[in-house]
Coordinates of C-alpha atoms in Angstrom, one line a residue:
Chain A
M1 CA 8.4 -39.9 2.0
V2 CA 11.2 -37.9 0.5
Q3 CA 10.1 -34.5 -0.4
R4 CA 11.6 -33.2 -3.5
S5 CA 13.0 -29.7 -2.6
F6 CA 13.2 -26.9 -5.2
S7 CA 15.2 -23.7 -4.8
I8 CA 12.5 -21.4 -6.1
Q9 CA 9.0 -22.8 -5.5
V10 CA 6.0 -20.6 -6.5
E11 CA 2.7 -22.2 -5.9
N12 CA -0.3 -20.8 -7.5
V13 CA 0.5 -17.2 -6.6
T14 CA -1.9 -14.5 -7.2
V15 CA -0.8 -10.7 -6.5
N16 CA -3.1 -7.8 -6.5
Y17 CA -2.1 -4.1 -6.6
N18 CA -4.8 -1.7 -5.7
G19 CA -7.6 -4.0 -6.9
K20 CA -5.6 -4.9 -10.1
T21 CA -4.2 -8.3 -10.7
A22 CA -0.7 -8.2 -11.5
L23 CA 0.0 -11.9 -11.5
H24 CA -2.6 -14.7 -11.1
G25 CA -2.2 -18.4 -10.5
A26 CA 1.6 -18.4 -11.1
T27 CA 3.3 -21.7 -10.7
L28 CA 6.9 -22.3 -11.1
A29 CA 9.5 -24.6 -9.5
L30 CA 13.3 -24.3 -10.3
G31 CA 15.7 -26.9 -9.0
E32 CA 19.2 -26.3 -7.7
G33 CA 21.9 -25.5 -10.4
T34 CA 19.7 -24.0 -12.9
I35 CA 19.9 -20.7 -15.0
A36 CA 16.4 -19.8 -15.9
G37 CA 15.6 -16.9 -18.3
L38 CA 12.6 -15.0 -17.5
V39 CA 10.8 -13.8 -20.8
G40 CA 8.0 -11.4 -20.9
M41 CA 6.8 -8.0 -22.1
N42 CA 7.0 -4.9 -20.0
G43 CA 4.1 -5.1 -17.6
S44 CA 3.8 -8.8 -18.0
G45 CA 4.4 -9.3 -14.2
K46 CA 8.2 -9.9 -14.4
S47 CA 8.9 -7.6 -11.6
T48 CA 5.9 -8.5 -9.7
L49 CA 7.2 -12.2 -9.8
F50 CA 10.7 -10.9 -8.6
K51 CA 8.9 -9.1 -5.7
A52 CA 7.0 -12.1 -4.7
I53 CA 10.2 -14.2 -4.7
M54 CA 11.9 -11.6 -2.6
G55 CA 8.9 -11.4 -0.1
F56 CA 8.2 -7.7 -1.1
V57 CA 4.6 -8.3 -1.9
T58 CA 2.3 -10.7 -0.1
P59 CA 0.3 -12.9 -2.4
T60 CA -3.4 -12.7 -2.1
S61 CA -3.4 -16.6 -2.7
G62 CA -0.7 -19.2 -3.1
R63 CA 2.8 -19.1 -1.6
V64 CA 6.5 -18.9 -2.5
L65 CA 9.2 -21.2 -0.9
I66 CA 12.9 -20.7 -1.2
N67 CA 14.9 -23.9 -0.6
G68 CA 11.6 -25.2 1.0
L69 CA 11.6 -22.3 3.6
S70 CA 9.3 -19.5 3.9
I71 CA 10.2 -16.2 2.4
R72 CA 10.9 -14.8 6.0
S73 CA 13.4 -17.4 7.0
A74 CA 15.1 -17.2 3.6
Q75 CA 15.6 -13.6 4.1
K76 CA 16.9 -14.1 7.6
R77 CA 19.5 -16.3 5.9
G78 CA 20.1 -14.1 3.1
L79 CA 19.4 -16.8 0.6
V80 CA 17.9 -14.5 -2.2
A81 CA 20.3 -12.0 -3.7
Y82 CA 19.1 -9.4 -6.1
V83 CA 21.2 -7.5 -8.8
P84 CA 19.3 -4.4 -9.6
Q85 CA 18.6 -2.7 -12.9
S86 CA 21.1 0.0 -13.5
E87 CA 18.4 2.6 -13.5
E88 CA 17.4 1.7 -10.1
V89 CA 20.8 2.8 -8.6
D90 CA 21.9 6.3 -7.4
W91 CA 25.3 6.2 -9.2
N92 CA 26.3 9.6 -7.5
F93 CA 25.9 8.0 -4.0
P94 CA 29.2 8.4 -2.1
V95 CA 30.1 4.8 -1.8
S96 CA 32.9 2.9 -3.2
V97 CA 32.9 -0.5 -5.1
A98 CA 34.3 -2.3 -2.0
D99 CA 31.5 -0.5 0.1
V100 CA 28.8 -1.8 -1.9
V101 CA 30.1 -5.5 -2.0
M102 CA 30.5 -5.2 1.9
M103 CA 26.8 -4.4 1.8
G104 CA 26.2 -7.9 0.9
R105 CA 27.6 -8.9 4.2
Y106 CA 25.3 -7.0 6.4
G107 CA 22.9 -9.7 7.1
H108 CA 25.8 -12.0 8.2
M109 CA 27.1 -9.2 10.6
N110 CA 26.3 -8.0 14.2
L111 CA 24.0 -5.1 14.9
L112 CA 26.7 -2.4 14.3
R113 CA 27.7 -4.1 11.1
I114 CA 31.4 -4.1 12.0
P115 CA 33.0 -6.4 9.4
R116 CA 35.3 -9.3 10.6
A117 CA 38.1 -10.8 8.9
T118 CA 35.9 -13.4 7.2
D119 CA 33.7 -10.5 5.8
H120 CA 36.8 -8.7 4.5
R121 CA 38.0 -12.1 3.0
I122 CA 34.6 -12.8 1.3
V123 CA 34.5 -9.3 -0.2
A124 CA 38.1 -9.7 -1.5
E125 CA 37.3 -13.1 -2.9
S126 CA 33.9 -11.8 -4.4
L127 CA 35.8 -8.8 -6.2
E128 CA 38.5 -11.1 -7.5
R129 CA 35.6 -13.3 -9.0
V130 CA 34.1 -10.7 -11.1
Q131 CA 37.8 -9.1 -11.8
M132 CA 36.9 -5.9 -10.0
T133 CA 39.7 -6.0 -7.5
E134 CA 41.5 -3.1 -9.2
F135 CA 38.4 -0.8 -9.0
R136 CA 37.8 -1.5 -5.3
N137 CA 38.2 2.0 -4.1
R138 CA 36.4 3.8 -7.1
Q139 CA 33.3 5.6 -6.4
I140 CA 30.5 3.6 -8.1
G141 CA 29.7 6.3 -10.7
E142 CA 33.3 6.2 -11.9
L143 CA 32.5 2.8 -13.5
S144 CA 31.7 1.5 -17.0
G145 CA 28.4 -0.1 -17.6
G146 CA 29.9 -3.5 -17.4
Q147 CA 31.9 -2.8 -14.4
K148 CA 28.8 -1.3 -12.6
K149 CA 27.0 -4.7 -13.3
R150 CA 30.0 -6.7 -12.1
A151 CA 30.1 -4.6 -8.8
F152 CA 26.6 -5.5 -7.9
L153 CA 27.2 -9.1 -8.9
A154 CA 29.9 -9.1 -6.5
R155 CA 27.6 -7.9 -3.8
A156 CA 25.3 -10.9 -4.5
L157 CA 28.2 -13.2 -4.3
A158 CA 29.4 -11.7 -1.0
Q159 CA 25.9 -12.2 0.3
R160 CA 26.4 -15.9 -0.2
G161 CA 22.8 -16.3 -1.3
T162 CA 22.0 -19.7 -3.3
V163 CA 19.2 -17.9 -5.3
L164 CA 20.1 -15.1 -7.6
L165 CA 17.8 -12.8 -9.2
L166 CA 19.1 -10.5 -12.1
D167 CA 17.0 -7.8 -13.6
E168 CA 17.9 -7.1 -17.1
P169 CA 21.7 -7.7 -16.4
F170 CA 22.8 -7.2 -20.1
T171 CA 21.4 -3.8 -20.8
G172 CA 24.1 -1.3 -21.3
V173 CA 26.9 -3.9 -21.1
D174 CA 29.4 -4.5 -23.8
I175 CA 29.6 -7.9 -25.7
K176 CA 32.8 -8.8 -23.9
T177 CA 31.4 -8.2 -20.3
E178 CA 28.3 -10.0 -21.2
K179 CA 30.1 -13.0 -22.1
A180 CA 32.2 -12.8 -19.0
M181 CA 29.2 -12.5 -17.0
I182 CA 27.5 -15.4 -18.6
E183 CA 30.6 -17.6 -18.0
L184 CA 30.5 -16.5 -14.3
L185 CA 26.7 -17.4 -14.1
I186 CA 27.4 -20.8 -15.6
E187 CA 30.2 -21.4 -13.1
L188 CA 27.8 -20.4 -10.3
R189 CA 25.0 -22.7 -11.7
D190 CA 27.7 -25.5 -11.7
M191 CA 28.2 -24.8 -8.1
G192 CA 24.5 -25.4 -7.5
H193 CA 23.2 -21.9 -7.5
T194 CA 19.7 -21.1 -9.0
I195 CA 19.7 -18.1 -11.2
L196 CA 16.7 -16.3 -12.6
V197 CA 17.5 -13.8 -15.1
S198 CA 15.0 -11.3 -16.7
T199 CA 16.0 -10.4 -20.2
H200 CA 14.9 -8.8 -23.4
D201 CA 17.7 -10.5 -25.2
L202 CA 16.0 -13.6 -26.6
T203 CA 18.8 -14.8 -28.6
S204 CA 21.2 -15.1 -25.5
V205 CA 18.3 -16.8 -23.7
S206 CA 18.6 -19.9 -25.8
T207 CA 22.4 -20.1 -25.7
F208 CA 23.1 -19.8 -21.7
C209 CA 19.8 -20.6 -20.1
D210 CA 18.9 -24.2 -19.5
Q211 CA 15.4 -23.3 -18.3
V212 CA 13.1 -20.8 -19.8
V213 CA 10.0 -19.1 -17.9
F214 CA 7.4 -17.4 -20.0
I215 CA 5.3 -14.9 -18.3
N216 CA 2.2 -12.8 -19.3
Q217 CA 0.1 -12.1 -16.2
T218 CA 0.7 -15.7 -15.3
I219 CA 3.4 -18.1 -16.0
L220 CA 2.4 -19.6 -19.4
A221 CA 5.2 -22.2 -19.6
Y222 CA 8.4 -23.2 -18.1
G223 CA 10.8 -26.1 -18.5
A224 CA 13.9 -27.0 -20.2
T225 CA 15.0 -24.4 -23.1
Q226 CA 14.9 -27.2 -25.7
D227 CA 11.4 -28.1 -24.9
V228 CA 9.7 -24.8 -24.3
F229 CA 11.7 -22.3 -26.3
T230 CA 9.3 -22.4 -29.2
Q231 CA 7.8 -20.0 -31.5
E232 CA 4.4 -20.9 -30.2
N233 CA 5.3 -20.1 -26.6
L234 CA 6.9 -16.8 -27.8
N235 CA 3.7 -15.9 -29.6
R236 CA 1.7 -16.6 -26.6
T237 CA 4.1 -14.4 -24.5
F238 CA 4.3 -11.4 -26.8
G239 CA 0.9 -11.8 -28.3
G240 CA 2.1 -11.9 -31.8
V241 CA 3.8 -8.6 -31.6
M242 CA 7.4 -10.2 -31.4
P243 CA 9.6 -10.2 -34.5
K244 CA 10.4 -13.6 -35.8
L245 CA 13.4 -15.2 -34.3
Q246 CA 16.0 -17.3 -35.9
F247 CA 15.6 -20.8 -34.3
K248 CA 18.7 -23.0 -34.1
K249 CA 18.5 -26.4 -36.1
S250 CA 17.7 -28.4 -33.0
Q251 CA 14.0 -27.2 -33.2
Chain B
M1 CA 46.1 39.1 15.5
D2 CA 45.2 40.4 18.7
A3 CA 42.1 41.9 17.4
I4 CA 41.1 38.4 16.1
V5 CA 41.7 36.8 19.5
Q6 CA 39.7 39.6 21.2
W7 CA 36.8 39.0 18.6
F8 CA 36.6 35.5 20.1
V9 CA 37.5 35.9 23.5
A10 CA 35.8 39.1 24.7
P11 CA 32.2 37.9 24.2
L12 CA 32.9 34.9 26.4
Q13 CA 32.9 37.1 29.5
Y14 CA 29.3 36.9 29.3
E15 CA 27.7 33.6 30.5
F16 CA 25.0 33.6 28.1
M17 CA 27.6 33.9 25.2
V18 CA 29.5 30.9 26.4
K19 CA 26.2 29.0 26.6
A20 CA 25.1 30.1 23.2
V21 CA 28.4 29.1 21.6
I22 CA 28.3 25.6 23.1
V23 CA 24.7 25.0 22.4
S24 CA 24.9 26.2 18.9
G25 CA 28.0 24.3 18.1
F26 CA 26.3 21.2 19.5
V27 CA 23.2 21.9 17.5
G28 CA 25.3 22.4 14.4
L29 CA 26.8 19.0 15.0
V30 CA 23.7 17.1 15.4
C31 CA 22.0 18.7 12.5
A32 CA 25.2 18.1 10.2
V33 CA 25.1 14.3 11.1
L34 CA 21.4 14.2 10.1
S35 CA 21.9 16.4 7.0
C36 CA 24.0 13.6 5.4
Y37 CA 21.0 11.2 5.3
M38 CA 18.6 13.9 4.4
T39 CA 20.7 15.0 1.4
L40 CA 21.3 11.4 0.2
K41 CA 17.7 10.3 0.7
G42 CA 16.1 13.4 -0.8
W43 CA 14.2 14.4 2.1
A44 CA 14.7 18.2 2.2
L45 CA 11.0 18.7 1.7
M46 CA 10.0 16.2 4.4
G47 CA 12.4 18.0 6.8
D48 CA 10.8 21.4 6.0
A49 CA 7.3 19.8 6.6
V50 CA 8.3 18.3 10.0
S51 CA 9.9 21.5 11.2
H52 CA 6.9 23.6 10.4
S53 CA 4.4 21.0 11.9
V54 CA 6.0 21.1 15.3
T55 CA 4.7 24.5 16.0
P56 CA 1.5 23.7 17.7
G57 CA 3.3 21.3 19.8
V58 CA 5.6 23.7 21.2
V59 CA 2.8 26.2 22.0
L60 CA 0.8 23.5 23.6
A61 CA 3.7 22.4 25.6
Y62 CA 4.1 25.9 26.8
I63 CA 0.5 26.3 27.7
F64 CA 0.4 23.1 29.7
N65 CA 3.8 23.6 31.2
L66 CA 5.3 20.5 29.7
P67 CA 8.9 20.2 28.2
F68 CA 8.8 21.9 24.8
A69 CA 10.6 18.9 23.2
L70 CA 7.7 16.6 24.1
G71 CA 5.1 18.5 22.3
A72 CA 7.3 19.3 19.3
F73 CA 8.1 15.6 19.1
V74 CA 4.5 14.5 19.3
F75 CA 3.5 16.9 16.5
G76 CA 6.6 16.3 14.4
V77 CA 5.9 12.5 14.3
G78 CA 2.3 13.2 14.0
S79 CA 2.8 15.2 10.9
V80 CA 4.7 12.3 9.4
L81 CA 2.1 9.7 10.2
A82 CA -0.5 12.1 8.9
I83 CA 1.4 12.4 5.6
G84 CA 1.8 8.7 5.3
F85 CA -2.0 8.1 5.9
I86 CA -3.3 10.6 3.5
K87 CA -0.7 9.5 0.8
S88 CA -1.7 5.8 1.1
K89 CA -5.6 6.5 1.5
T90 CA -6.1 9.0 -1.3
R91 CA -5.0 9.6 -4.9
I92 CA -3.1 12.7 -4.0
K93 CA 0.4 13.1 -4.8
E94 CA 3.1 13.2 -2.1
D95 CA 4.4 16.7 -2.5
T96 CA 0.7 17.9 -2.4
V97 CA 0.1 16.0 0.8
I98 CA 3.3 17.3 2.4
G99 CA 2.4 20.7 1.5
L100 CA -1.3 20.4 2.8
V101 CA -0.2 18.8 6.1
F102 CA 2.5 21.1 7.2
T103 CA 0.8 24.3 6.4
G104 CA -2.3 23.0 8.3
F105 CA -0.2 22.2 11.4
F106 CA 1.7 25.4 11.1
A107 CA -1.5 27.6 10.9
L108 CA -2.9 25.8 13.8
G109 CA 0.3 26.8 15.6
L110 CA -0.1 30.3 14.6
V111 CA -3.7 30.5 16.1
L112 CA -2.7 28.9 19.3
I113 CA 0.1 31.5 19.7
S114 CA -2.2 34.4 18.9
K115 CA -4.7 33.2 21.4
N116 CA -1.9 32.8 24.1
P117 CA 0.4 35.8 23.5
S118 CA 1.6 36.2 27.1
N119 CA 3.0 32.6 27.3
V120 CA 5.0 32.3 24.0
D121 CA 7.0 34.4 22.0
L122 CA 6.3 33.8 18.4
M123 CA 9.5 35.2 17.3
H124 CA 11.5 32.7 19.4
I125 CA 9.7 29.8 18.0
L126 CA 10.2 31.1 14.4
F127 CA 13.6 32.3 14.7
G128 CA 15.2 30.8 17.8
N129 CA 16.6 32.4 20.8
V130 CA 20.0 30.9 21.6
L131 CA 21.4 34.1 23.2
G132 CA 18.4 33.8 25.8
I133 CA 18.4 30.1 26.1
P134 CA 17.2 29.0 29.8
N135 CA 19.4 26.3 31.5
G136 CA 16.7 23.8 31.6
D137 CA 16.4 24.1 27.6
V138 CA 20.3 23.6 27.3
I139 CA 19.9 20.4 29.3
Q140 CA 17.0 19.2 27.2
T141 CA 19.0 20.1 24.1
F142 CA 21.9 18.0 25.1
I143 CA 20.0 15.0 26.1
I144 CA 17.9 14.8 23.0
G145 CA 21.0 15.6 20.9
S146 CA 23.1 12.9 22.6
I147 CA 20.2 10.3 22.0
T148 CA 20.1 11.2 18.4
L149 CA 23.9 11.0 18.0
A150 CA 24.0 7.5 19.8
A151 CA 21.2 6.2 17.7
V152 CA 22.9 7.3 14.4
A153 CA 26.1 5.8 15.8
V154 CA 24.5 2.5 16.2
L155 CA 22.5 2.4 13.0
R156 CA 24.7 4.4 10.8
K157 CA 25.3 1.5 8.3
D158 CA 21.7 0.4 8.3
L159 CA 20.5 3.8 7.6
L160 CA 23.0 4.3 4.8
L161 CA 21.9 1.1 3.1
F162 CA 18.2 2.2 3.6
C163 CA 19.0 5.4 1.6
F164 CA 21.2 3.8 -1.0
D165 CA 19.4 0.5 -1.8
P166 CA 16.2 -0.3 0.2
T167 CA 15.5 -3.2 -2.0
H168 CA 18.7 -5.0 -1.1
A169 CA 18.1 -4.1 2.6
R170 CA 14.7 -5.8 2.5
S171 CA 16.0 -8.7 0.7
I172 CA 18.7 -9.5 3.4
G173 CA 16.0 -9.2 6.0
L174 CA 16.4 -5.6 7.4
N175 CA 13.1 -4.0 8.5
T176 CA 13.0 -1.1 6.2
T177 CA 9.6 0.1 7.5
A178 CA 11.3 0.5 10.9
L179 CA 14.3 2.2 9.5
Y180 CA 12.0 4.7 7.7
Y181 CA 10.3 5.5 10.9
I182 CA 13.5 5.6 12.8
L183 CA 15.0 8.1 10.4
L184 CA 11.9 10.3 10.7
T185 CA 12.0 10.0 14.4
L186 CA 15.6 11.1 14.5
L187 CA 14.7 13.9 12.1
S188 CA 12.0 15.2 14.6
L189 CA 14.5 14.8 17.5
T190 CA 16.9 16.8 15.5
I191 CA 14.4 19.5 14.8
V192 CA 13.6 19.8 18.5
V193 CA 17.2 20.2 19.3
A194 CA 17.7 22.9 16.7
L195 CA 14.4 24.9 17.5
Q196 CA 16.3 26.9 20.3
A197 CA 19.1 27.7 18.2
V198 CA 17.7 28.7 14.7
G199 CA 14.1 28.3 15.1
I200 CA 11.7 26.4 12.8
I201 CA 11.9 28.4 9.8
L202 CA 15.7 28.1 9.4
V203 CA 16.1 24.6 10.8
I204 CA 15.7 23.1 7.3
A205 CA 19.0 24.9 6.2
M206 CA 20.9 23.3 9.1
L207 CA 19.5 20.0 8.0
I208 CA 20.5 20.0 4.3
T209 CA 23.3 22.8 3.9
P210 CA 26.1 20.8 5.6
G211 CA 25.1 17.6 3.9
A212 CA 25.1 19.4 0.4
I213 CA 28.5 20.9 1.1
A214 CA 29.8 17.7 2.2
Y215 CA 28.4 15.8 -0.9
L216 CA 30.2 18.1 -3.3
L217 CA 33.5 17.5 -1.4
S218 CA 33.5 13.7 -1.0
D219 CA 32.8 10.4 -2.7
R220 CA 32.9 8.4 0.6
F221 CA 30.2 8.4 3.1
D222 CA 32.5 8.6 6.1
H223 CA 34.4 11.7 4.6
M224 CA 31.1 13.2 3.8
M225 CA 30.0 12.8 7.3
I226 CA 33.2 14.6 8.7
F227 CA 33.1 17.4 6.2
A228 CA 29.3 17.9 7.1
M229 CA 30.2 18.1 10.9
I230 CA 33.1 20.5 10.4
S231 CA 31.1 22.8 8.2
G232 CA 28.0 22.4 10.6
V233 CA 29.9 23.2 13.8
I234 CA 32.1 25.9 12.3
S235 CA 29.3 27.9 10.8
S236 CA 27.1 27.6 14.0
V237 CA 29.8 28.8 16.2
L238 CA 31.0 31.6 13.9
G239 CA 27.5 32.5 13.2
T240 CA 26.8 33.1 16.9
Y241 CA 29.8 35.2 17.3
L242 CA 28.9 37.2 14.2
S243 CA 25.3 37.6 15.6
Y244 CA 26.8 39.1 18.8
H245 CA 29.2 41.5 17.0
L246 CA 26.6 42.5 14.6
D247 CA 23.8 42.5 17.0
A248 CA 21.8 40.5 14.4
S249 CA 19.7 37.5 14.3
T250 CA 21.6 34.5 15.4
G251 CA 19.8 31.9 13.3
G252 CA 20.1 34.2 10.3
C253 CA 23.9 34.7 10.8
I254 CA 24.4 31.0 11.0
V255 CA 22.4 30.0 8.0
V256 CA 23.9 32.9 5.9
L257 CA 27.4 31.7 6.8
Q258 CA 26.4 28.1 5.7
T259 CA 25.1 29.3 2.5
V260 CA 28.3 31.2 1.9
L261 CA 30.3 28.0 2.7
F262 CA 28.0 26.2 0.1
I263 CA 28.5 28.7 -2.6
L264 CA 32.4 28.7 -2.0
T265 CA 32.2 24.9 -2.2
M266 CA 30.0 24.8 -5.2
I267 CA 32.7 27.0 -7.2
F268 CA 35.9 25.6 -5.7
A269 CA 35.3 22.0 -4.7
P270 CA 38.3 20.0 -5.9
K271 CA 36.5 17.3 -7.9
H272 CA 32.7 18.3 -8.2
G273 CA 33.2 22.1 -8.1
L274 CA 32.3 24.5 -11.1
L275 CA 35.7 25.7 -11.8
V276 CA 37.1 22.1 -12.2
K277 CA 34.2 21.1 -14.3
M278 CA 34.5 24.3 -16.5
R279 CA 38.2 23.5 -16.9
S280 CA 37.7 19.9 -17.7
E281 CA 35.2 21.1 -20.2
A282 CA 37.4 23.6 -21.8
T283 CA 40.2 21.0 -22.6

């Protein structure tokens, strides 16, 4: 029997924090080469889902598989790369852009983390990819909002993970950078990466995400954007507190 | 010129001064290395807690005739475990827990000292005694300090990533829990190393001031480490000389010098100094 393998497979996952249920019975399966938008309110369990996919919380029931592998072996292989929210980063930290991108390679290095020629080459390529080569020696605090995002995206690329998690990547980013980042994400998708993007920006979801995942304590719905991106699902996700959205004619 | 040379050379005719200069320089180096991680991780309060908590360990070690480093280490790590335990099992906030644990340990130490006045000199534990350091303690200091330096040399980059972005560290399979306890263990060991030179009250200065100075001088971690080491060693060595010439507390002289260096750096640092900031705001 041929087992259909998904890049991100969340099976009936329930997560409890100090006796409170943050996520219950969440089920999700994303195949290779997809960009999925994760849509939900604050406190809807978005970050819990991210943590579960990265293996930072142990589900009380259910399981998460990455490319058919357990979280632990996925971590060992560096399969899941995470691009943090800007607020999570200490921008005064004494590291350069190149240093940060090199951190993506640590999982591939020996114990002393001495970069080899391959590591330097991949860091250079990743910087080139996000057009950050000229800023490689800047301290990370000396970058604009968009450049900061691109630096961390380059780290994710350098890690060579096939699953990318982006937490609110477009906040504090100008339109031009947002467009460039979306283009890059689409390129990565076409290479077979699986990308999960949590975002508030619902208009952009319908334009570049080929899948949408609705979350509110559990996963309410997921699937191809044209099928699930409906006013009804939005209402269920936001409990009717959502402003009306302009739908494209295809609805 | 001759007077300056004499200022440095003359005290070295005494063996105790030679020892003191070497030991405090070494202590300054080890503390400076750790201080980079302490300042970046924001662990100043934790360092203060651990340093106070080792007191009962040192006293007990003297009472039972064990190496003082062993006692200090057990209680240093013990305090960290106690802090972690209380924090995770109760609703009390971390800073309260830290304050609670270290004062409790420290008070226990004071009680033990007062019951065994002949064995231990309270002043030496509190403020160090590098000018009267016994040979056995010199060897201990160098062994423990070298272990700490070697561990940092090997784990330098992992520890840095742990300080900078523990989420990423975990996601690529690094054991961040282990790194947390390793860094705390290194902190405890460093405090043990510094005990003799500056005592438990001032050790926290050795563990944050060089890092703070270097942080204002550099935007690269490697450079920060070098600046911290230079300022740590220079202030320790000069402070020891100063205490000899002034006949003043050695730990006190070292830390006062460090603080002066910090103030100068804060004002004159080429990029992050107050003068530069004021000038750029004026234009």
